CSV table of C-alpha atoms and ligand atoms in Angstrom, one decimal:
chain,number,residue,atom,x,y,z
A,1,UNK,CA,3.1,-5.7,20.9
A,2,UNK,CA,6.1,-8.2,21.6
A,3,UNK,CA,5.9,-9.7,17.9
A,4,UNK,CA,5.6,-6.2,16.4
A,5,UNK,CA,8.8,-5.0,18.2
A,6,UNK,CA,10.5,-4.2,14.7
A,7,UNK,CA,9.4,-3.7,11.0
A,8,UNK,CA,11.2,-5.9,8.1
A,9,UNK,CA,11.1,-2.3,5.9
A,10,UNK,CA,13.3,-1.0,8.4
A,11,UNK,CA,15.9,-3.8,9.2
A,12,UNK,CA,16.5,-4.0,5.4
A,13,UNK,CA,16.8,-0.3,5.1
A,14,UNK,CA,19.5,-0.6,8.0
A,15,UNK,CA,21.2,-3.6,6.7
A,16,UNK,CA,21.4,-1.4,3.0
A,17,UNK,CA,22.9,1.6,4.7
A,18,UNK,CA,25.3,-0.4,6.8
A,19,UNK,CA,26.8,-2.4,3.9
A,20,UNK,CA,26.2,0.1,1.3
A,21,UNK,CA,23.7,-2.1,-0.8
A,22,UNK,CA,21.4,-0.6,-3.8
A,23,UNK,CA,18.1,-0.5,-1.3
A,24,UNK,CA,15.2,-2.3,-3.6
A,25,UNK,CA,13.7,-3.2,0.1
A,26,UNK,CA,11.8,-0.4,1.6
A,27,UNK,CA,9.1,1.5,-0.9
A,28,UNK,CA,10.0,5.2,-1.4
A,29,UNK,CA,11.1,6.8,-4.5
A,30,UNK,CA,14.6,8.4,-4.9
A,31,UNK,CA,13.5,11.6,-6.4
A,32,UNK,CA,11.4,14.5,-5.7
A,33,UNK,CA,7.5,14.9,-6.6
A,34,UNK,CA,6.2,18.1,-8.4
A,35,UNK,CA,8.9,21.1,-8.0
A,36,UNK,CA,5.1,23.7,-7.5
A,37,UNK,CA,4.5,20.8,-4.6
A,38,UNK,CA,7.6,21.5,-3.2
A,39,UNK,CA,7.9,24.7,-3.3
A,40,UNK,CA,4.4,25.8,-1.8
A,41,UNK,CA,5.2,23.6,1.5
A,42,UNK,CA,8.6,25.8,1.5
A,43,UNK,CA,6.7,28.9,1.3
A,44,UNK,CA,4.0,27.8,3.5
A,45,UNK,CA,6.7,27.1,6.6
A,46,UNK,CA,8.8,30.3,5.4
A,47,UNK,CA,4.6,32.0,5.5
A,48,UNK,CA,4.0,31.2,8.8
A,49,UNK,CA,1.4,28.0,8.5
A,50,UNK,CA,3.1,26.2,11.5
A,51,UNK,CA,0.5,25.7,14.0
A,52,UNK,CA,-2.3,23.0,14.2
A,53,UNK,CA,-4.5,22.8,11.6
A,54,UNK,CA,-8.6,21.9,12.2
A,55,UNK,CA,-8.9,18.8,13.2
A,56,UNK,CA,-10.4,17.5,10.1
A,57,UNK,CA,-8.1,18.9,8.5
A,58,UNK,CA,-7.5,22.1,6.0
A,59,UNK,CA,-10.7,23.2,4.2
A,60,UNK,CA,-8.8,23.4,1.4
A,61,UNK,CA,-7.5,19.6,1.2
A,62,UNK,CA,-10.8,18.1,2.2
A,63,UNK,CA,-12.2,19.8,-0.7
A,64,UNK,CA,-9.6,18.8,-3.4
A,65,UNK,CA,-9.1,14.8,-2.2
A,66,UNK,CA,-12.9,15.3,-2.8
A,67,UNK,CA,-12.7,17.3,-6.6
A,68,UNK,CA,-9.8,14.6,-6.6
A,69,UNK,CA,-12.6,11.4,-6.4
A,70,UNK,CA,-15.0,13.0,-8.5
A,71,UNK,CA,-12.5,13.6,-11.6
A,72,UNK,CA,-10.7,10.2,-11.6
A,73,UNK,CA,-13.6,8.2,-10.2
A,74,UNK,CA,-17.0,9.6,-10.3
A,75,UNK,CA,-17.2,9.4,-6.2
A,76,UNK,CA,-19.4,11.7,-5.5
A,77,UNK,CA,-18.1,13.2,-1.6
A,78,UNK,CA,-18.6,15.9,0.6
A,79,UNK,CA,-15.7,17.6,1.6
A,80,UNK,CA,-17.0,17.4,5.5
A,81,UNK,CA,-16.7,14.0,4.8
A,82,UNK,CA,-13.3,13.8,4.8
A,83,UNK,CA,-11.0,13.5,7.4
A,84,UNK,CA,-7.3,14.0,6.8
A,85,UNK,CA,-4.9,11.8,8.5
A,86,UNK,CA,-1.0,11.5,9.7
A,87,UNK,CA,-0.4,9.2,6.1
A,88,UNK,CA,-2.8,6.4,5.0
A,89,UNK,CA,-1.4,3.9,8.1
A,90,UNK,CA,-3.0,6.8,10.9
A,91,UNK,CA,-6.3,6.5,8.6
A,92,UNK,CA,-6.2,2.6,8.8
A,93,UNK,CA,-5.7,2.0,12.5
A,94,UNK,CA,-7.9,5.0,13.2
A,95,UNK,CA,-10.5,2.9,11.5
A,96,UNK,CA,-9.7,-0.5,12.9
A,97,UNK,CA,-9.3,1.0,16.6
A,98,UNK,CA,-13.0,3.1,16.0
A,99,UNK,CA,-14.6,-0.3,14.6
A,100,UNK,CA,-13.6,-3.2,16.5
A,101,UNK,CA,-13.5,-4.3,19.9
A,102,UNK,CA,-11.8,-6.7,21.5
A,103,UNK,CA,-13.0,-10.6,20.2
A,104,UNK,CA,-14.1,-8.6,16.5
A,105,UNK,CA,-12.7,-10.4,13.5
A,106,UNK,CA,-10.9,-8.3,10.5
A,107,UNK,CA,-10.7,-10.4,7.4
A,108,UNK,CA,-7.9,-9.2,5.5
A,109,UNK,CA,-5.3,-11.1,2.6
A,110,UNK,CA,-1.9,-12.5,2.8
A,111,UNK,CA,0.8,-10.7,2.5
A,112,UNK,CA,-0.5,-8.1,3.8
A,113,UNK,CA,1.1,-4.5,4.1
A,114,UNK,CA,2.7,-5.0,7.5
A,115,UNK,CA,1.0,-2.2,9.8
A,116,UNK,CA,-1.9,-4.1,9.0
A,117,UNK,CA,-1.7,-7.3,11.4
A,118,UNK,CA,0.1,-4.5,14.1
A,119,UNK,CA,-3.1,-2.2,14.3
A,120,UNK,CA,-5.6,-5.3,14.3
A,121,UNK,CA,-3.6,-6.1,17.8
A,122,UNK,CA,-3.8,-2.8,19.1
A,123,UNK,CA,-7.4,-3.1,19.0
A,124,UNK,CA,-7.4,-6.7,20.8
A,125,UNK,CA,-9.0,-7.8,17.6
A,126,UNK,CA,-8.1,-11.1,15.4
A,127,UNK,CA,-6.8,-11.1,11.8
A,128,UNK,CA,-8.1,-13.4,9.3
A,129,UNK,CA,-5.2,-13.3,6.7
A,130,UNK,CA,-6.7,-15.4,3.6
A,131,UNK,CA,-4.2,-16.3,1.2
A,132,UNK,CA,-2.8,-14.8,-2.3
A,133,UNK,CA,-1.5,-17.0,-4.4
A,134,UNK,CA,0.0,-16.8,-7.8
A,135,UNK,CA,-2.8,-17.8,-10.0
A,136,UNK,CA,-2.6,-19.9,-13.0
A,137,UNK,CA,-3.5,-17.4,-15.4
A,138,UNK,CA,-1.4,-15.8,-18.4
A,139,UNK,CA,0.3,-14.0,-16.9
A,140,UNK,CA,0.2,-15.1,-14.0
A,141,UNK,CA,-1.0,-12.7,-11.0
A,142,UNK,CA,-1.8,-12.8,-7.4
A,143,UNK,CA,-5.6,-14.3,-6.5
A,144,UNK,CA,-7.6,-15.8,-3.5
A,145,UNK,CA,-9.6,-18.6,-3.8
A,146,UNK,CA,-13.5,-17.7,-3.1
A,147,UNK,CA,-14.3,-20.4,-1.2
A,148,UNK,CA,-11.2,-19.6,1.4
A,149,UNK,CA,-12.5,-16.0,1.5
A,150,UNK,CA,-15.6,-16.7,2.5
A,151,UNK,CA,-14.6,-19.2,5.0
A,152,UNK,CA,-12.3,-16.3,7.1
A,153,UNK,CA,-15.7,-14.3,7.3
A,154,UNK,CA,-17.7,-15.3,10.9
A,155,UNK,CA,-20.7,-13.3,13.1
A,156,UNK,CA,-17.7,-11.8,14.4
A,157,UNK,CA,-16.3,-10.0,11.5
A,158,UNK,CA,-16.3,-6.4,11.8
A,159,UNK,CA,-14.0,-5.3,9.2
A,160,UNK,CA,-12.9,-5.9,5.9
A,161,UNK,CA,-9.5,-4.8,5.1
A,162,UNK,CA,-8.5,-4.6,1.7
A,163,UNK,CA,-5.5,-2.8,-0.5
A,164,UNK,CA,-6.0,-2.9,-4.2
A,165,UNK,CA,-3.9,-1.9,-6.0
A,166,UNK,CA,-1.7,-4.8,-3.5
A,167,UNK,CA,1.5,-4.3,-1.7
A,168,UNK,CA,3.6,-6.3,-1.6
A,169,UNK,CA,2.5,-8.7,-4.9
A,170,UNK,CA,1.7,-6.0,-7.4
A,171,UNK,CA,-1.8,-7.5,-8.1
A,172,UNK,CA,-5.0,-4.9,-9.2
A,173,UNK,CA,-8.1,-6.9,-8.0
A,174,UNK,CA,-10.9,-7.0,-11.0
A,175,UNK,CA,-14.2,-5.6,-10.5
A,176,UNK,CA,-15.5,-9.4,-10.1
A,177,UNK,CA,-12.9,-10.1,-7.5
A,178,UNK,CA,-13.6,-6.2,-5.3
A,179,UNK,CA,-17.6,-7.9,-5.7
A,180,UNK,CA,-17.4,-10.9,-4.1
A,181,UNK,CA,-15.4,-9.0,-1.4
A,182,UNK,CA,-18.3,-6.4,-0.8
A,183,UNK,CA,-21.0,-9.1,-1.2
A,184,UNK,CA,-19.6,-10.8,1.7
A,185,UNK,CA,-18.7,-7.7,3.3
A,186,UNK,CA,-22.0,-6.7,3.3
A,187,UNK,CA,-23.6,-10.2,4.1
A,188,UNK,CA,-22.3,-10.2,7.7
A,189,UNK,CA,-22.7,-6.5,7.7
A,190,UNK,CA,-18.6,-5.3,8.0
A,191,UNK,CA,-17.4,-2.2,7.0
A,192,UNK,CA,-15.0,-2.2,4.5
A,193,UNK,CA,-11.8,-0.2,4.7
A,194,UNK,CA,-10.1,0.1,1.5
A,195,UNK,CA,-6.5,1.4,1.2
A,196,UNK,CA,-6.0,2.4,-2.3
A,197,UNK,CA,-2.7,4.4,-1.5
A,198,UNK,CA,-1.4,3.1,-5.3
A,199,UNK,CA,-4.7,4.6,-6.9
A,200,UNK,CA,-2.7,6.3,-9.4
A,201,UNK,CA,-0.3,3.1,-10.0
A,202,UNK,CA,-1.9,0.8,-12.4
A,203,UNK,CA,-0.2,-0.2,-15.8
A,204,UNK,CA,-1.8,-0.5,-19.1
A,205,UNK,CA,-1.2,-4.2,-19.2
A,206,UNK,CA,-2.8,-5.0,-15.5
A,207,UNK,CA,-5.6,-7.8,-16.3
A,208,UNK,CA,-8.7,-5.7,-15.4
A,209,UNK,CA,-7.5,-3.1,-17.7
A,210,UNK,CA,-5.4,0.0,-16.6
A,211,UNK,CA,-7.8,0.9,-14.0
A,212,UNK,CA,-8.3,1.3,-10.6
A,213,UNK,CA,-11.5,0.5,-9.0
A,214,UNK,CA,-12.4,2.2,-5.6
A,215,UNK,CA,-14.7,-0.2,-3.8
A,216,UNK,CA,-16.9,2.7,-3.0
A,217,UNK,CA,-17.8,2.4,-7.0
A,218,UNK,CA,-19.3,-0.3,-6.7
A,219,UNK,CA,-23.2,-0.4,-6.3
A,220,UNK,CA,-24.0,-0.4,-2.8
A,221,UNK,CA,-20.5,-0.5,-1.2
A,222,UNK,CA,-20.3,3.6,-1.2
A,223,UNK,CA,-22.3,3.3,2.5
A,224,UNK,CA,-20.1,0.7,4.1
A,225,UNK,CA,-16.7,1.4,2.8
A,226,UNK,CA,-14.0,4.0,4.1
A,227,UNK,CA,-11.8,4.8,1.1
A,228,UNK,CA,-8.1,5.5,1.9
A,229,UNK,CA,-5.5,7.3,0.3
A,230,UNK,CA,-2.2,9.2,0.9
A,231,UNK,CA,-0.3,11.7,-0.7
A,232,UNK,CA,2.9,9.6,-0.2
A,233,UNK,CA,3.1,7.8,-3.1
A,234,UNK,CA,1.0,10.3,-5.7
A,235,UNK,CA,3.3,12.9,-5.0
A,236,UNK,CA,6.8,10.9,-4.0
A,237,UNK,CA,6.5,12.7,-0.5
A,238,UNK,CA,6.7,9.2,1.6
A,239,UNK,CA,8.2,11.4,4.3
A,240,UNK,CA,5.5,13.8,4.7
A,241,UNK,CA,3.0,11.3,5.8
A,242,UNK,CA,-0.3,13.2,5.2
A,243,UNK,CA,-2.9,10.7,4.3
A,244,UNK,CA,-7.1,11.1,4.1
A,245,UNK,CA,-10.3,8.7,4.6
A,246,UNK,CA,-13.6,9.6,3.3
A,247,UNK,CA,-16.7,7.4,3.7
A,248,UNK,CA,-20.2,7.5,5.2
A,249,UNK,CA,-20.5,10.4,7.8
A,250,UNK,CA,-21.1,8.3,10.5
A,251,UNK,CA,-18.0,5.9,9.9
A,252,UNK,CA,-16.1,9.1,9.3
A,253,UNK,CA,-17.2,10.2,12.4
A,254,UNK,CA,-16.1,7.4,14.4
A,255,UNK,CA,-12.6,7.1,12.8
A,256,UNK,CA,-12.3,10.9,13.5
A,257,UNK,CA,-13.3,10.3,17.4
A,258,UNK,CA,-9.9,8.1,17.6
A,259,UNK,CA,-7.9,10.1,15.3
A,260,UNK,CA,-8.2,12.8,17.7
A,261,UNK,CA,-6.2,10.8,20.2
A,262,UNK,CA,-4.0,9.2,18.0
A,263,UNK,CA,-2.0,12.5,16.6
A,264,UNK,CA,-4.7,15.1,16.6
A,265,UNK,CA,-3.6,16.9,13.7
A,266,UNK,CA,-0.5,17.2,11.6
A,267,UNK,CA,1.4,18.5,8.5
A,268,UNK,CA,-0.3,21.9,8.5
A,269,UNK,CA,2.5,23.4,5.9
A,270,UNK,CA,1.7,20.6,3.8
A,271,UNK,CA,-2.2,20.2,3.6
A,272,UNK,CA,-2.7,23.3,1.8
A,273,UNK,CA,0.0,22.6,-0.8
A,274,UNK,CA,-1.2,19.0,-1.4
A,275,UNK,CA,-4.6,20.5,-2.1
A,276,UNK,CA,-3.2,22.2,-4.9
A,277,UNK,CA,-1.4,19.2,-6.3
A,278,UNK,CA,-4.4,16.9,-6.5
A,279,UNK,CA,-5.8,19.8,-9.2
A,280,UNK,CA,-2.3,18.6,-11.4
A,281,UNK,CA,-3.0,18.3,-14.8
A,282,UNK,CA,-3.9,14.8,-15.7
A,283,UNK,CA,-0.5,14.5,-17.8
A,284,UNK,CA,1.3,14.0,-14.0
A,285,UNK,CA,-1.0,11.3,-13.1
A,286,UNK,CA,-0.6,9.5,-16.4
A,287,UNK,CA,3.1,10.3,-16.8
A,288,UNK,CA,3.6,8.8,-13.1
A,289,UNK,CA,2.0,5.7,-14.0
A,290,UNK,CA,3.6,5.1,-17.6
A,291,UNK,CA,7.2,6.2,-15.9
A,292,UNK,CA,6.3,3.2,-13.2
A,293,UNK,CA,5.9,0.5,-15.6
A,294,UNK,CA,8.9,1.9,-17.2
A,295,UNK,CA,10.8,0.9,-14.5
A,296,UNK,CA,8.9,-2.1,-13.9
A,297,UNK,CA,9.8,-3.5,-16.6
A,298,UNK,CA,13.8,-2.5,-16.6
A,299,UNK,CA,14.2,-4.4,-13.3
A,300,UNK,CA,11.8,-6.8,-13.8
A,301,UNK,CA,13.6,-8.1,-17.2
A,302,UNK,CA,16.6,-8.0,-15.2
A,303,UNK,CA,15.5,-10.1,-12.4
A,304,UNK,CA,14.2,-12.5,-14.9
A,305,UNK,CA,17.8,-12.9,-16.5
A,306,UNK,CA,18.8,-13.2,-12.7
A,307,UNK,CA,17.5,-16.9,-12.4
A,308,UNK,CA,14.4,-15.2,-10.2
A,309,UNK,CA,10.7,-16.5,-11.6
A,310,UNK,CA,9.1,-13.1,-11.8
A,311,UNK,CA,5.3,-12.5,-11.1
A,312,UNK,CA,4.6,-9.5,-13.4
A,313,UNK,CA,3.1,-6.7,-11.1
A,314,UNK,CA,-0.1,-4.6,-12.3
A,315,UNK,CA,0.8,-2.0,-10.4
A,316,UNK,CA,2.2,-0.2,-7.3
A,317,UNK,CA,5.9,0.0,-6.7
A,318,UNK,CA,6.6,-3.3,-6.2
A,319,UNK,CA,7.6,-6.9,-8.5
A,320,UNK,CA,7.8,-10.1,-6.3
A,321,UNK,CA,10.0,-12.7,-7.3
A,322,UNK,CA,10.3,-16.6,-6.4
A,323,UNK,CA,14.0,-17.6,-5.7
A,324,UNK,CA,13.2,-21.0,-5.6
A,325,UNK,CA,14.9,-21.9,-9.4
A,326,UNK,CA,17.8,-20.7,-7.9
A,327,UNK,CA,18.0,-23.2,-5.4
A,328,UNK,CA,17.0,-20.6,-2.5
A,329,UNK,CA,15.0,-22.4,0.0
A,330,UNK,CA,14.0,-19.1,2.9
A,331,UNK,CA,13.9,-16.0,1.6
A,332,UNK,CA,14.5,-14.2,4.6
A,333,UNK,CA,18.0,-15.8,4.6
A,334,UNK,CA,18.8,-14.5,1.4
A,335,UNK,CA,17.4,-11.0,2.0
A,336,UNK,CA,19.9,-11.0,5.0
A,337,UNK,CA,22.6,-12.4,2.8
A,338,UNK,CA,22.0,-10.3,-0.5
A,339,UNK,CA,23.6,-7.0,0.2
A,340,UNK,CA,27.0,-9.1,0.9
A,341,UNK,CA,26.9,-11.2,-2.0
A,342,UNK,CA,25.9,-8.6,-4.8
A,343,UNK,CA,25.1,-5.4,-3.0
A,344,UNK,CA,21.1,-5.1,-3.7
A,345,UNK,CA,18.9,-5.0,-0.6
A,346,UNK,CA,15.5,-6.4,-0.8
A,347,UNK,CA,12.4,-7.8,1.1
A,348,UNK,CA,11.4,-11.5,2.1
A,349,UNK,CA,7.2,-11.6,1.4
A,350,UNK,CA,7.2,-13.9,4.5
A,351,UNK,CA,7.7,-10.4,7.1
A,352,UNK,CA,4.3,-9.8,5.1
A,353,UNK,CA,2.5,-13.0,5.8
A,354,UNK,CA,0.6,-14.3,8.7
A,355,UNK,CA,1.9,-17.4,7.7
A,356,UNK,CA,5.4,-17.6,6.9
A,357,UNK,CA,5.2,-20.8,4.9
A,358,UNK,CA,3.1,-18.8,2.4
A,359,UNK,CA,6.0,-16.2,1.0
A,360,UNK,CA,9.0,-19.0,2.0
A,361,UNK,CA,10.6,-18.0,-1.1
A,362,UNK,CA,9.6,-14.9,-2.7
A,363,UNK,CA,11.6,-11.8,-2.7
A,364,UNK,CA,9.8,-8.2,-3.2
A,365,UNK,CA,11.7,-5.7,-5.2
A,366,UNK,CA,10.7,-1.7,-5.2
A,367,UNK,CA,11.3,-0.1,-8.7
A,368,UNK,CA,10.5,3.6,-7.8
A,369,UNK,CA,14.2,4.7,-8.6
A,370,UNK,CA,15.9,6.4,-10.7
A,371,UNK,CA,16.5,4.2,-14.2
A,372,UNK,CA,20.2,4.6,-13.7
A,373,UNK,CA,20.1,3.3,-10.2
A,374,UNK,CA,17.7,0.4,-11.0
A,375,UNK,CA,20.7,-0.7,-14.3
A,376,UNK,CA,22.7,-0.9,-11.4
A,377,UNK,CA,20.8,-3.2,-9.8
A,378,UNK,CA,19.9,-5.4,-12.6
A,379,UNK,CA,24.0,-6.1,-13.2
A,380,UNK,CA,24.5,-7.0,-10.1
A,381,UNK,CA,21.9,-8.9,-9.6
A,382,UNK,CA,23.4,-10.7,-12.6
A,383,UNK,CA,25.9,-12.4,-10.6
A,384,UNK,CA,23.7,-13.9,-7.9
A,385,UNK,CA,23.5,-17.5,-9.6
A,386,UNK,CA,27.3,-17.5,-9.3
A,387,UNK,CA,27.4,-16.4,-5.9
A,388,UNK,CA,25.0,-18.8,-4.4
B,1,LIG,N1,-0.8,1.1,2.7
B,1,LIG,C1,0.0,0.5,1.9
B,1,LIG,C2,-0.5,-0.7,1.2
B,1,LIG,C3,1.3,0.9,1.8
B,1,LIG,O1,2.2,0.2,1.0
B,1,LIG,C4,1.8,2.0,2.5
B,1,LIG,C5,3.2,2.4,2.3
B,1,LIG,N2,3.8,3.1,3.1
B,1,LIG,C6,0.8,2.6,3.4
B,1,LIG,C7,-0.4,2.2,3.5
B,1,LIG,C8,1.2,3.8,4.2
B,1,LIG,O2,1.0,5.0,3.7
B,1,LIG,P1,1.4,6.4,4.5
B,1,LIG,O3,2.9,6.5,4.3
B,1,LIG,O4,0.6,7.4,3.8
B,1,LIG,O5,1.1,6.2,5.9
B,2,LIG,N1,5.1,1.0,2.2
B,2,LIG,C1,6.5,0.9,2.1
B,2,LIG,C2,6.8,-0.5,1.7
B,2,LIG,O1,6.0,-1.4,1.7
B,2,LIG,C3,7.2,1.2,3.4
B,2,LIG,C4,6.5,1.5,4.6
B,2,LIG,C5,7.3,1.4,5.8
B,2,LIG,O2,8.5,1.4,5.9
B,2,LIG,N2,6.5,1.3,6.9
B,2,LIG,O3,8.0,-0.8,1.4
């Protein structure tokens, strides 16, 4: 685990607290989900639902993540099909450690959310990171080229790994793109593990339309994909880390085998009150969305009129920028630098990337804050150019 031995979310996070920087690095929102939410965990601890829950988890939650698939994506799952998890990243390595053995390939893309390339090496397995690159559409968004994806596939792949909607670059793959994924998925017969922990974050302008597509949707992917999600970001509990997987019962089964030993069980106050939350009205979902691009749009304009070449994100809570007009050659030297010059923290895509050279000189920005936090942001960020 020697190159694992910190995370880039949390040196940022440090360097923002130590200097007093806006912090636009780490992904969390700045404000509170539901107030019903909230208050049914309080009551739950102050009720005396303290002790370990099943090991699958609370009747009640497996049921709603599965009323919760059915209503937003036609998924049709049984609730003892669902495990729940310590937050999405328990369900991922879960998976990874259940599936693969040392020697098993996981073809995954570049940047990558960065627990990804940590679990794959607790499993003695090897990543195959194929690239995203900005494509040359209008606008432009993050793509991979076919012919590299099916080149990182091998006898040895055991796992696909993919994240749509994508952290860090914002991108919402199209139904064409998610089918050439499970065609070769399912050509070398790999399970696909699909983290979709920013279901509920696409905007109305993404290129595929304002939709999210689970790869379970798609025909004959349902018996070879685990679907991941999290109440994290949904709810704006990042803290609370309770997270699900639902798939095929014997996948499920497997995953559940190492989850045992991972954390056994967890966040028994919260389960039952996320359950109720996942039956919101479908105003929250919609209003969460349309408030994101809000904000999306507030910093990303600003970041624009920064100098910064702005990628226009499609959803999650994150717009990655080039600094490269700017004269900005590493991008991890001016994420160390940016706090001191115009106190805003921020994220180099390189931490993200298997291969550094890919993200030398993009910068991610989070915009889950508050609007009055992010118009803070966007003025200072004004006076980079003249501080460089
Ligand atoms: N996957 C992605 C792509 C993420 O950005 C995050 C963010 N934290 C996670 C998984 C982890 O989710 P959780 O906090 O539920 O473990
Ligand atoms: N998912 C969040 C991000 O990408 C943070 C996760 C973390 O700190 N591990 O910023």
């Amino acid at each position: 685990m020697r190159p694992f031995t910190s995370t880039i979310f949390a040196e940022m996070s440090a360097l923002a607290l130590r200097t007093g920087a806006i912090n636009l690095g780490q992904g969390f929102p700045d404000t509170d989900g539901p107030p019903s939410l909230l208050a049914d965990a309080a009551a739950n601890i102050t009720g005396g639902v303290n002790q370990y829950p099943p090991g699958p988890g609370v009747p009640a939650l497996r049921a709603a993540v599965a009323e919760h698939q059915s209503r937003f994506h036609g998924l049709s799952v049984d609730p003892e099909h669902v495990l729940v998890t310590t937050g999405a990243t328990e369900a991922i390595a879960a998976a990874v450690l259940a599936l693969c053995e040392p020697g098993d390939e996981v073809v995954t893309f570049q940047p990558y959310y960065d627990s990804y390339a940590a679990t794959v090496a607790l499993a003695g397995a090897t990543l195959r990171a194929v690239p995203l690159r900005p494509t040359p559409l209008r606008p432009p968004t993050f793509g991979f080229d076919a012919d590299e994806l099916r080149a990182a596939f091998s006898p040895r792949t055991r796992v696909v790994l993919v994240n749509s909607p994508h952290n860090p670059t914002g991108a919402v793959f199209t139904a064409a793109q998610l089918t050439r994924i499970g065609e070769l998925a399912a050509e070398h017969d790999a399970v696909v593990v699909s983290d979709e922990v920013y279901e509920h974050m696409v905007f109305s302008d993404a290129p595929g339309g304002p939709a999210h597509i689970p790869v379970a949707t798609l025909p004959g992917m349902a018996e070879r994909t685990l679907t991941i999600s999290s109440a994290g970001k949904t709810f704006s509990v990042t803290g609370w880390k309770v997270g699900w997987v639902h798939g095929p019962p014997e996948l499920v089964a497997a995953v559940r085998a190492a989850k045992q030993y991972l954390s056994y069980v967890s966040g028994a106050p919260f389960q039952p009150a996320i359950a109720a939350a996942l039956a919101l009205p479908d105003a929250f979902f919609t209003d969460l969305a349309a408030g994101l691009q809000r904000k999306r749009d507030l910093l990303s304009v600003g970041l624009g009129a920064a100098g910064l070449t702005v990628y226009p994100s499609a959803g999650t809570y994150f717009v990655i920028t080039d600094a490269a007009p700017l004269g900005v050659t590493d991008g991890v030297d001016l994420c160390w630098r940016l706090p001191e010059l115009v106190g805003v923290a921020a994220v180099p895509v390189s931490g993200f990337c298997a291969d550094p050279e890919l993200g030398r000189t993009l910068v991610r920005f989070a915009f889950c804050k508050r609007d009055e936090v992010l118009t803070e942001a966007v003025d200072r960020l004004a006076g980079l150019p003249a501080h460089l």
